[in-house]
Coordinates of C-alpha atoms and ligand atoms in Angstrom, one line a residue:
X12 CA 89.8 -107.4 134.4
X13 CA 87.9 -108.4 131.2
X14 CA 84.7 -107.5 131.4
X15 CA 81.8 -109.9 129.7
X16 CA 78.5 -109.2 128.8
X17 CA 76.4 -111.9 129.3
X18 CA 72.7 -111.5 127.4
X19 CA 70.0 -114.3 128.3
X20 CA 67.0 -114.4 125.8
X21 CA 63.9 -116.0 126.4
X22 CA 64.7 -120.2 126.3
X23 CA 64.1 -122.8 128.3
X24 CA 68.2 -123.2 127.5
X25 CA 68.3 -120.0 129.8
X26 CA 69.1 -122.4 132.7
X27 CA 72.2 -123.4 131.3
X28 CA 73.7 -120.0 131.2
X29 CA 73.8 -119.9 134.7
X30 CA 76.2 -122.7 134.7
X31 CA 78.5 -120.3 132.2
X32 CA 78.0 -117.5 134.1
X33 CA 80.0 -119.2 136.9
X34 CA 82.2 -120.1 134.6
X35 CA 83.5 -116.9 133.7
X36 CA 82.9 -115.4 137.2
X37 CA 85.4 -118.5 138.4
X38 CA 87.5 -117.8 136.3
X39 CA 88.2 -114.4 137.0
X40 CA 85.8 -112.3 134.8
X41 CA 83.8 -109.0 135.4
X42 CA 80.1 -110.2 134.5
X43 CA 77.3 -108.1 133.7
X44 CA 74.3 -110.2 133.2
X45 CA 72.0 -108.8 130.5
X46 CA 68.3 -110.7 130.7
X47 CA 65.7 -110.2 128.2
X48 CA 62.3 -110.1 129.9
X49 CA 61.1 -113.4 128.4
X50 CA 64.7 -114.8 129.7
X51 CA 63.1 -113.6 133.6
X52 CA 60.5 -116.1 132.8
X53 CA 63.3 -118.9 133.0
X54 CA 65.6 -117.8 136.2
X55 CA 64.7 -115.1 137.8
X56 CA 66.8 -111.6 138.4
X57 CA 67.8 -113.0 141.8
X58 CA 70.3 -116.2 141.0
X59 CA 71.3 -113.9 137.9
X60 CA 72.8 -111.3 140.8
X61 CA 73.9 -113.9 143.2
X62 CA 75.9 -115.6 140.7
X63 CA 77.7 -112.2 139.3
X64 CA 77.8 -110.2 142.4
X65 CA 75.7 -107.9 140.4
X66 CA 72.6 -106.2 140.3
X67 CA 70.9 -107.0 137.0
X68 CA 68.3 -105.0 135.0
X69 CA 66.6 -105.7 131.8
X70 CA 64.8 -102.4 130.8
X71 CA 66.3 -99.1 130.0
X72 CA 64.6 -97.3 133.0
X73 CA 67.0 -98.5 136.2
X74 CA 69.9 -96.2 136.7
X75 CA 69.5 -93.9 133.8
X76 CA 71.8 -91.6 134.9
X77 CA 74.5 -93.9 134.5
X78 CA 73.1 -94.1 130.8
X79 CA 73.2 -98.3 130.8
X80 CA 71.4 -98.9 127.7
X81 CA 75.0 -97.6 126.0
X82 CA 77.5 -97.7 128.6
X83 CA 77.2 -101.7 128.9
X84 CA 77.6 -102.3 125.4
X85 CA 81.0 -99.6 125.3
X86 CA 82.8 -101.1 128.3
X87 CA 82.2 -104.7 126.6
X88 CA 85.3 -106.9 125.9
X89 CA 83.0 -109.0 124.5
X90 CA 79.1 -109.5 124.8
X91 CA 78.1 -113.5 124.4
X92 CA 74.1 -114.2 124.3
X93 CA 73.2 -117.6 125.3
X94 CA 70.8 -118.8 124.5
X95 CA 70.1 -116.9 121.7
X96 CA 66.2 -117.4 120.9
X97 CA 64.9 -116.7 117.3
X98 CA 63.3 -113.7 118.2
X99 CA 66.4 -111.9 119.9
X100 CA 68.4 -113.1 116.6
X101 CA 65.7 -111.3 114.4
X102 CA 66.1 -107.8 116.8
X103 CA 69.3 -108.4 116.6
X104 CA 69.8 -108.3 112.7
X105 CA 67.5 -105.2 112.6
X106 CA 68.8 -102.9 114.5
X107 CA 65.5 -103.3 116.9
X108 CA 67.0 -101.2 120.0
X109 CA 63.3 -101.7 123.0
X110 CA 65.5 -103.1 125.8
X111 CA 68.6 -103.6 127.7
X112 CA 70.4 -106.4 125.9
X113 CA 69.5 -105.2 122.1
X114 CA 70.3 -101.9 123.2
X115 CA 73.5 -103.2 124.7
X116 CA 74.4 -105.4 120.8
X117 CA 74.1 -101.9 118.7
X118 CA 76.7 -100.3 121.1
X119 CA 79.2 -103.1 121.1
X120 CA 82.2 -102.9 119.0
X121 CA 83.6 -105.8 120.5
X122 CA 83.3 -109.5 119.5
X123 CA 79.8 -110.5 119.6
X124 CA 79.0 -114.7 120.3
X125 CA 75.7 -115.5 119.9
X126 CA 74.7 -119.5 121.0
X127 CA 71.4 -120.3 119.5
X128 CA 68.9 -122.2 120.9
X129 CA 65.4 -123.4 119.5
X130 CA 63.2 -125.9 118.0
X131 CA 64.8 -127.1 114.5
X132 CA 62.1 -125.9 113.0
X133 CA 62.8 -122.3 114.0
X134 CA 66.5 -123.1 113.4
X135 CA 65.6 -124.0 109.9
X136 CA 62.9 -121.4 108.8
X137 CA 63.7 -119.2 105.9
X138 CA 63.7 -116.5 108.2
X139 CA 66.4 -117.1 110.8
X140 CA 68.8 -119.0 108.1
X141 CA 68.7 -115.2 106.3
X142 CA 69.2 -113.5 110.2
X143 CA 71.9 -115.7 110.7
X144 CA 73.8 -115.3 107.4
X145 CA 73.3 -111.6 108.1
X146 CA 74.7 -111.2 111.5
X147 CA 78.0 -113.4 110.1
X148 CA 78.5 -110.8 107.4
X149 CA 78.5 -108.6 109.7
X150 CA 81.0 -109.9 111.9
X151 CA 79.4 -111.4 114.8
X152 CA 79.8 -115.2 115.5
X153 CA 76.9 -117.1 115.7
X154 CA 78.0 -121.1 116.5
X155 CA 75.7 -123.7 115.2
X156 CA 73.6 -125.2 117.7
X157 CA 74.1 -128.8 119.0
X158 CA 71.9 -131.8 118.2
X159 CA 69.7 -133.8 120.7
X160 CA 67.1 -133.8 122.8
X161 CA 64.8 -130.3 122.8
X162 CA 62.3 -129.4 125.2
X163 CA 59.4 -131.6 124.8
X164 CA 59.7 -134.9 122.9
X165 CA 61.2 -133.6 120.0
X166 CA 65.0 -134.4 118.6
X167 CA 67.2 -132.6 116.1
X168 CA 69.6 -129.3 116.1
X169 CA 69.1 -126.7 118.3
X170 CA 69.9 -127.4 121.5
X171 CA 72.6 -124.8 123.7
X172 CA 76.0 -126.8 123.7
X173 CA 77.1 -127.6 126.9
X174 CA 78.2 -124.3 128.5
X175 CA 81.9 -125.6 129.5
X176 CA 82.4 -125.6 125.7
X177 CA 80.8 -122.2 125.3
X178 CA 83.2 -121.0 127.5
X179 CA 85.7 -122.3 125.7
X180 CA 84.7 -121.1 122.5
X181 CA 84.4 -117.5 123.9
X182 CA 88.3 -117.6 125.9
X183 CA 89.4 -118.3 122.4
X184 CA 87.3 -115.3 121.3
X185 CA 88.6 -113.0 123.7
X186 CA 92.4 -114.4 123.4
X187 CA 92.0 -113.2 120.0
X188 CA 90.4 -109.9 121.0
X189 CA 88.9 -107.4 118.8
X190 CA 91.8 -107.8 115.9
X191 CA 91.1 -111.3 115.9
X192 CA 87.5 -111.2 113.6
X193 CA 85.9 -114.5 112.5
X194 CA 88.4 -114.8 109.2
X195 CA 87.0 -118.5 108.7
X196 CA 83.4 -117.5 108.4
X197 CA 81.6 -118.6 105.0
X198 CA 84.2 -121.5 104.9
X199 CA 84.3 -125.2 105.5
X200 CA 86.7 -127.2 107.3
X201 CA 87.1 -130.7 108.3
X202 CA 89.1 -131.8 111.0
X203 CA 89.8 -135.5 112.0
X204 CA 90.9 -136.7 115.3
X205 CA 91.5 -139.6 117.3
X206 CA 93.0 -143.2 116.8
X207 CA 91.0 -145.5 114.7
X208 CA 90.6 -149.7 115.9
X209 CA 91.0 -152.5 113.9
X210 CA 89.0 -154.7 115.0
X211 CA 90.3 -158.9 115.7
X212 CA 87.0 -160.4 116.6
X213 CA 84.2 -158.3 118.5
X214 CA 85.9 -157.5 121.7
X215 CA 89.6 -157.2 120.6
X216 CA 91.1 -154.6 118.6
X217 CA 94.6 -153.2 117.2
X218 CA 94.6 -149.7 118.4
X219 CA 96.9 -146.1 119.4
X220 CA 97.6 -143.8 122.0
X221 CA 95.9 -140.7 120.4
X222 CA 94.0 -139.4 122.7
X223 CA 92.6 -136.5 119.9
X224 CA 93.3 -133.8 122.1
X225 CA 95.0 -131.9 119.4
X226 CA 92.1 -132.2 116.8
X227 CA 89.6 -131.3 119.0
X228 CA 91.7 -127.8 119.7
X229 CA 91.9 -127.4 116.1
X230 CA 88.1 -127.8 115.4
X231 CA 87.4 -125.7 118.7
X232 CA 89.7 -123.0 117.1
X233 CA 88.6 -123.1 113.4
X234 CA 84.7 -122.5 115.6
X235 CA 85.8 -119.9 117.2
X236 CA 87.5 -118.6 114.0
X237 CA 83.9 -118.6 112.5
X238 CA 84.3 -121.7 110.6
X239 CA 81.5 -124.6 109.3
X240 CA 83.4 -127.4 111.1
X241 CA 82.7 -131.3 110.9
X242 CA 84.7 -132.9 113.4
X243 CA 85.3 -136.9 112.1
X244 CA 86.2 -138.1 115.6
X245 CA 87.9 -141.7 116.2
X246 CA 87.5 -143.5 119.8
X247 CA 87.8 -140.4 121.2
X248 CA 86.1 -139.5 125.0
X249 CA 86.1 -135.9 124.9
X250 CA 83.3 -133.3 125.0
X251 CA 81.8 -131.7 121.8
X252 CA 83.1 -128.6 121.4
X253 CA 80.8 -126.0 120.7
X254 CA 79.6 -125.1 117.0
X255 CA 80.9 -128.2 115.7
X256 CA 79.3 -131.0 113.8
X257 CA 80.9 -134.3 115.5
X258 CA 80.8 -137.4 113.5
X259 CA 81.6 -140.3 115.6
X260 CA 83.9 -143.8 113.7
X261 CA 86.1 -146.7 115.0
X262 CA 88.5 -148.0 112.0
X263 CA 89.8 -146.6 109.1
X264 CA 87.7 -147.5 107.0
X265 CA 85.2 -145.4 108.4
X266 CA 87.4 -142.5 108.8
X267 CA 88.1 -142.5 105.3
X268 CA 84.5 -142.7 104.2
X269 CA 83.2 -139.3 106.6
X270 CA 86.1 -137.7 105.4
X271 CA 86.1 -138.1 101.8
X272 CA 81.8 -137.2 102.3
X273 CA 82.6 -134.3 103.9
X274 CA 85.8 -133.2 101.9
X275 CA 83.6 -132.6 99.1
X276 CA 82.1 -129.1 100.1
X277 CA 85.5 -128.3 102.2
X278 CA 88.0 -125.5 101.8
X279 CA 90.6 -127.1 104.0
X280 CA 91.0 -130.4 105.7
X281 CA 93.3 -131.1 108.6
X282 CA 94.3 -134.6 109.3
X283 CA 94.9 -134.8 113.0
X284 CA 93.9 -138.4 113.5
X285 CA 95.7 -141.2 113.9
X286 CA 94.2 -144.3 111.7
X287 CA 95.6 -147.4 112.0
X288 CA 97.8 -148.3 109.0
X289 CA 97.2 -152.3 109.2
X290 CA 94.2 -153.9 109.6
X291 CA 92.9 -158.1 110.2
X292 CA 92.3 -159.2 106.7
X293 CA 89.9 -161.3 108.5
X294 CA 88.2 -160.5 111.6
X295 CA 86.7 -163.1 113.0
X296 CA 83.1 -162.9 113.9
X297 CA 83.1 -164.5 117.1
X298 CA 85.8 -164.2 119.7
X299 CA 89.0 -165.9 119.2
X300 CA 89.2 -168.4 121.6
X301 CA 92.5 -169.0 123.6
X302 CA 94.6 -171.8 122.0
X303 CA 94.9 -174.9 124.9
X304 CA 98.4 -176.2 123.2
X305 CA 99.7 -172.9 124.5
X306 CA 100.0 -171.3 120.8
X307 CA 99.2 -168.1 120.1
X308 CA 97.0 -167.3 117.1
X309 CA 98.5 -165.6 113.8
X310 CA 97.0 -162.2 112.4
X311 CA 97.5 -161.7 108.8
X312 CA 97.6 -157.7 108.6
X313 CA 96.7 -155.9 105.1
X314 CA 97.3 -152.3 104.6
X315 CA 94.6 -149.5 105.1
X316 CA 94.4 -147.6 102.6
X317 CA 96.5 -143.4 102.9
X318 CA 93.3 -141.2 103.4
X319 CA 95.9 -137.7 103.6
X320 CA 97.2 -139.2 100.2
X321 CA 94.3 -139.6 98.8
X322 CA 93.1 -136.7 99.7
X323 CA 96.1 -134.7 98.6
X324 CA 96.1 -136.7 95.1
X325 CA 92.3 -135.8 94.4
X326 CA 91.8 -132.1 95.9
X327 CA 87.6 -133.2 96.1
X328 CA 86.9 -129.1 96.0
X329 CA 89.2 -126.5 93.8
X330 CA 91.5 -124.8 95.7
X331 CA 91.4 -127.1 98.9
X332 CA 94.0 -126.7 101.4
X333 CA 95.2 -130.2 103.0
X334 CA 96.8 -130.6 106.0
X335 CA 98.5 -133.7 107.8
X336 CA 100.8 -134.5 111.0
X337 CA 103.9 -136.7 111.2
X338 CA 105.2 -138.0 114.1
X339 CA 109.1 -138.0 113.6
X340 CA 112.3 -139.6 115.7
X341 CA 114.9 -138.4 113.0
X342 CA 117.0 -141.7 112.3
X343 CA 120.1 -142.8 110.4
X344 CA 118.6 -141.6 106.8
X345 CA 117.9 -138.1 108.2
X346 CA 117.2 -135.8 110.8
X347 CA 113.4 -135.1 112.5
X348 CA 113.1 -132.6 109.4
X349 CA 114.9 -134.3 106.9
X350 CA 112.4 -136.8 107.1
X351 CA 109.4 -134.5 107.3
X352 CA 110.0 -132.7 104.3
X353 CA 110.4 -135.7 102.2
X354 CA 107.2 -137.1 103.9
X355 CA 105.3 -133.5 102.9
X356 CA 106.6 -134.6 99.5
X357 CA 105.6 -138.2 99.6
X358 CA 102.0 -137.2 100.9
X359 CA 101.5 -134.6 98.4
X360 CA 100.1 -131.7 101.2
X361 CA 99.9 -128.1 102.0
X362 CA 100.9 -128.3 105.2
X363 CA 102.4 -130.9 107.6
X364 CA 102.3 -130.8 111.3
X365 CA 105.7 -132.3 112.6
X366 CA 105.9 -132.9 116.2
X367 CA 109.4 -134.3 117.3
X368 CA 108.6 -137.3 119.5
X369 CA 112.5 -138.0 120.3
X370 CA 112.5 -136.9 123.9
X371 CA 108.7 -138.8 124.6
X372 CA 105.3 -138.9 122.8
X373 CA 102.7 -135.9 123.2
X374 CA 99.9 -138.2 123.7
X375 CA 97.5 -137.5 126.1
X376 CA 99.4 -133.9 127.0
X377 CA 97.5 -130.4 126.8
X378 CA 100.6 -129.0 125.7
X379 CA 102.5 -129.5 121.6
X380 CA 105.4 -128.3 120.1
X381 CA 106.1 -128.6 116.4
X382 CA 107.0 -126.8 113.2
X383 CA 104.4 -126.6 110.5
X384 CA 106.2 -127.3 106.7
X385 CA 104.7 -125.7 103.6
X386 CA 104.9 -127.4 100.5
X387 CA 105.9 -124.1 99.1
X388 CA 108.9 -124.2 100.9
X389 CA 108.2 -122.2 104.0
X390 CA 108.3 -123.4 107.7
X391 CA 107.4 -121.9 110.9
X392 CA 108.6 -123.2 114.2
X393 CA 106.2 -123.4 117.1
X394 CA 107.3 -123.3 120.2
X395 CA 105.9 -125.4 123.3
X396 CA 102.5 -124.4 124.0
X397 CA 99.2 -125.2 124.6
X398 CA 97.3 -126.9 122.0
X399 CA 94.9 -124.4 121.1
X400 CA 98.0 -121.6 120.0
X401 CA 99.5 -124.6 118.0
X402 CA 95.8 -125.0 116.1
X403 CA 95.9 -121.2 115.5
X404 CA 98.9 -121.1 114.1
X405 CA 97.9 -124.3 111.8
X406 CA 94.6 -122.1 111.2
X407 CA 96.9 -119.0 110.1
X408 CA 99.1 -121.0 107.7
X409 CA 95.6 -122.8 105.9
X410 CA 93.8 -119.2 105.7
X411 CA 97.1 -117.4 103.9
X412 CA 97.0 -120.6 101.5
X413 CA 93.0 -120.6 100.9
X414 CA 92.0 -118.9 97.3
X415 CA 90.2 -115.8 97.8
X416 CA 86.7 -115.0 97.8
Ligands
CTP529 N1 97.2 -140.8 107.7 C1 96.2 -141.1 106.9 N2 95.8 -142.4 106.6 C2 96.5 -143.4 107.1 C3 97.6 -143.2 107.9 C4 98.0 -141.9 108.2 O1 95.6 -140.2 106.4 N3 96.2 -144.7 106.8 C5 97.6 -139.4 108.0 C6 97.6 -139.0 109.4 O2 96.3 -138.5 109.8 C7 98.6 -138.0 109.5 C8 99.6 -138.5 108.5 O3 98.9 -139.3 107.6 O4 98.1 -136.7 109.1 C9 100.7 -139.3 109.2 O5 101.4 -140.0 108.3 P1 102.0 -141.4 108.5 O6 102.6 -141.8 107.2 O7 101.0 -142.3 109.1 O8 103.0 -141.0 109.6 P2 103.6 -141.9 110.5 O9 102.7 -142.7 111.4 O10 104.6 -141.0 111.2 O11 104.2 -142.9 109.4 P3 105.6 -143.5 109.1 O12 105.7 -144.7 110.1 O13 105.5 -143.9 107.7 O14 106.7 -142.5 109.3

């Protein structure tokens, strides 16, 4: 059974990891919960031994002869604190070893996930940005906090993401187990996701099946990979997955314009979205009414413009890796790959995604299968599988191609 180490520090976010604590116990996990003191202030040490079938101790003193304050840490397969104050962060960095749970982070050798969670301000300060750097280096993964509403009145980043997605974050972790190290921290990615609308007048819109399952998996993978991710998500109804900054659009347009802004500090960008190719050359402001002579309305389409070739053509940082996904039936001109490769050529990418949509469409389905093309001539075929191992194999194939540090 994999066991899980669950540290609480001392936030009002501390709540919240009672809901992720049932997670993993749900889910079939061996849970030992690791409070700080300050966290005891929040939930108390009995829901904390309910909900793992547990006891649960904070201080070195209980059982010593079962030598906890080292044992805990060594049996870890991996040890996630959440919330992660500013204070446990700063221990943490510094070796600082005066209770259970910091005890418990210098004797891991597992993966470590810390979830931050704290005013912005705290977030911010000179002192945790340079705790937080560290701790990367170092190997651990600490995912950015989410943004919204804090304790208080105040908004801004800092809040716990919700802990379904934490969960998620840390299954990827522990898929990837202890070989698996964060090989995307220090770099940037942007991921796009979704099916864009073109609007007709204010209620009616030209639009797609993608649901944006698959770019959401990517981004969720590239997190748990250590990545900076910004997420450009189109009409999508999906949770924010943990770590990632989500930026929210409808058309093309506006796809094109967060993904250019954010291409320009990225070492690889992944086009998962669908954006409409045609839009209304002119909307109309107020809804179309319904013809009485029984006609119906013409819609004079223009073209949007080709954000993947544009992105391809200018390479906004040195070294960028770009990625896009084609759709293919294989027709009279060519087979499913035939026509891929001359679309990786025609788009000017790294990498393209091609999903063969002959027997039925993917939308919608947790599960892919595809073969990701190289511009440099290689291929590797993926076979059916979830989502998430297709978006790690994508993430393999962009970090072999992305210039060294
Ligand atoms: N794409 C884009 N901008 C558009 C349209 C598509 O960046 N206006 C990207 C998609 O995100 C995807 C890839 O291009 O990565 C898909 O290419 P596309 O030519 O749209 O593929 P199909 O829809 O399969 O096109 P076609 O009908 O030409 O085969």
């Amino acid at each position: 059974m994999t066991r899980v180490v669950l540290g609480v520090s001392g936030g009002i976010a501390a709540y919240k990891a009672c809901e992720l604590l049932r997670l993993f116990t749900e889910s079939g996990h061996d849970v030992t919960v690791v409070p700080t003191a300050a966290a005891l202030e929040f939930v108390g040490a009995p829901t904390w031994a309910a909900l793992s079938g547990k006891p649960v101790a904070t201080d070195v003193w209980s059982d010593v002869h079962e030598v906890p304050h080292v044992r805990i840490g060594q049996e870890a397969d991996l040890v996630v604190v959440a919330p992660a104050t500013a204070d446990l962060l700063a221990k943490a960095t510094h070796g600082l070893a005066d209770d259970l749970l910091t005890s418990t982070l210098l004797t891991a050798r597992c993966p470590v996930v810390f979830a931050p969670a704290m005013h912005t301000e705290m977030w911010e300060h000179p002192a945790t940005r340079a705790n937080v750097s560290t701790l990367r280096d170092r190997g651990s993964l600490v995912i950015e906090p989410a943004e919204g509403r804090l304790t208080g009145k105040d908004t801004g980043k800092g809040r716990l993401p919700e802990p379904r997605e934490v969960f998620e974050l840390c299954r990827e972790v522990l898929a990837r187990g202890t070989t698996g190290a964060p090989d995307l921290t220090g770099r940037h990615v942007v991921v796009s996701a979704g099916g864009t609308r073109e609007y007709l007048d204010p209620v009616r819109f030209l639009g797609n099946r993608s649901s944006g399952l698959q770019g959401y998996a990517l981004a969720r993978a590239a997190a748990a990979r250590g990545a900076e991710v910004t997420l450009v998500a189109a009409n999508t109804s999906l949770s924010d997955p943990a770590g990632v900054k989500v930026v929210r659009v409808e058309t093309t347009a506006q796809l094109r314009q967060e993904v250019v802004s954010a291409a320009g500090s990225a070492d690889a960008v992944v086009m998962a979205a669908a954006p409409a190719d045609f839009r209304p050359v002119a909307p109309s402001g107020s809804k179309i009414k319904k013809p009485t002579d029984g006609s119906a309305p013409a819609i004079e389409l223009t073209q949007n413009p080709d954000i993947l070739h544009e992105l391809s053509a200018d390479r906004l940082r040195p070294g960028q890796v770009v990625v896009g996904f084609a759709a293919e039936t294989g027709d009279a001109t060519g087979s499913v790959l035939d026509l891929a490769r001359a679309k990786l050529a025609r788009k000017g990418c790294d990498l393209l995604v091609v999903n063969d949509v002959s027997g039925g469409a993917v939308f919608g389905s947790a599960e892919n299968e595809a073969v990701v093309l190289a511009a440099d001539g290689a291929s590797v075929d993926v076979p059916r599988g979830s989502k998430a191992a297709l978006a790690h194999v994508i993430w393999d194939e962009v970090t072999k191609r992305l210039p060294s540090r």
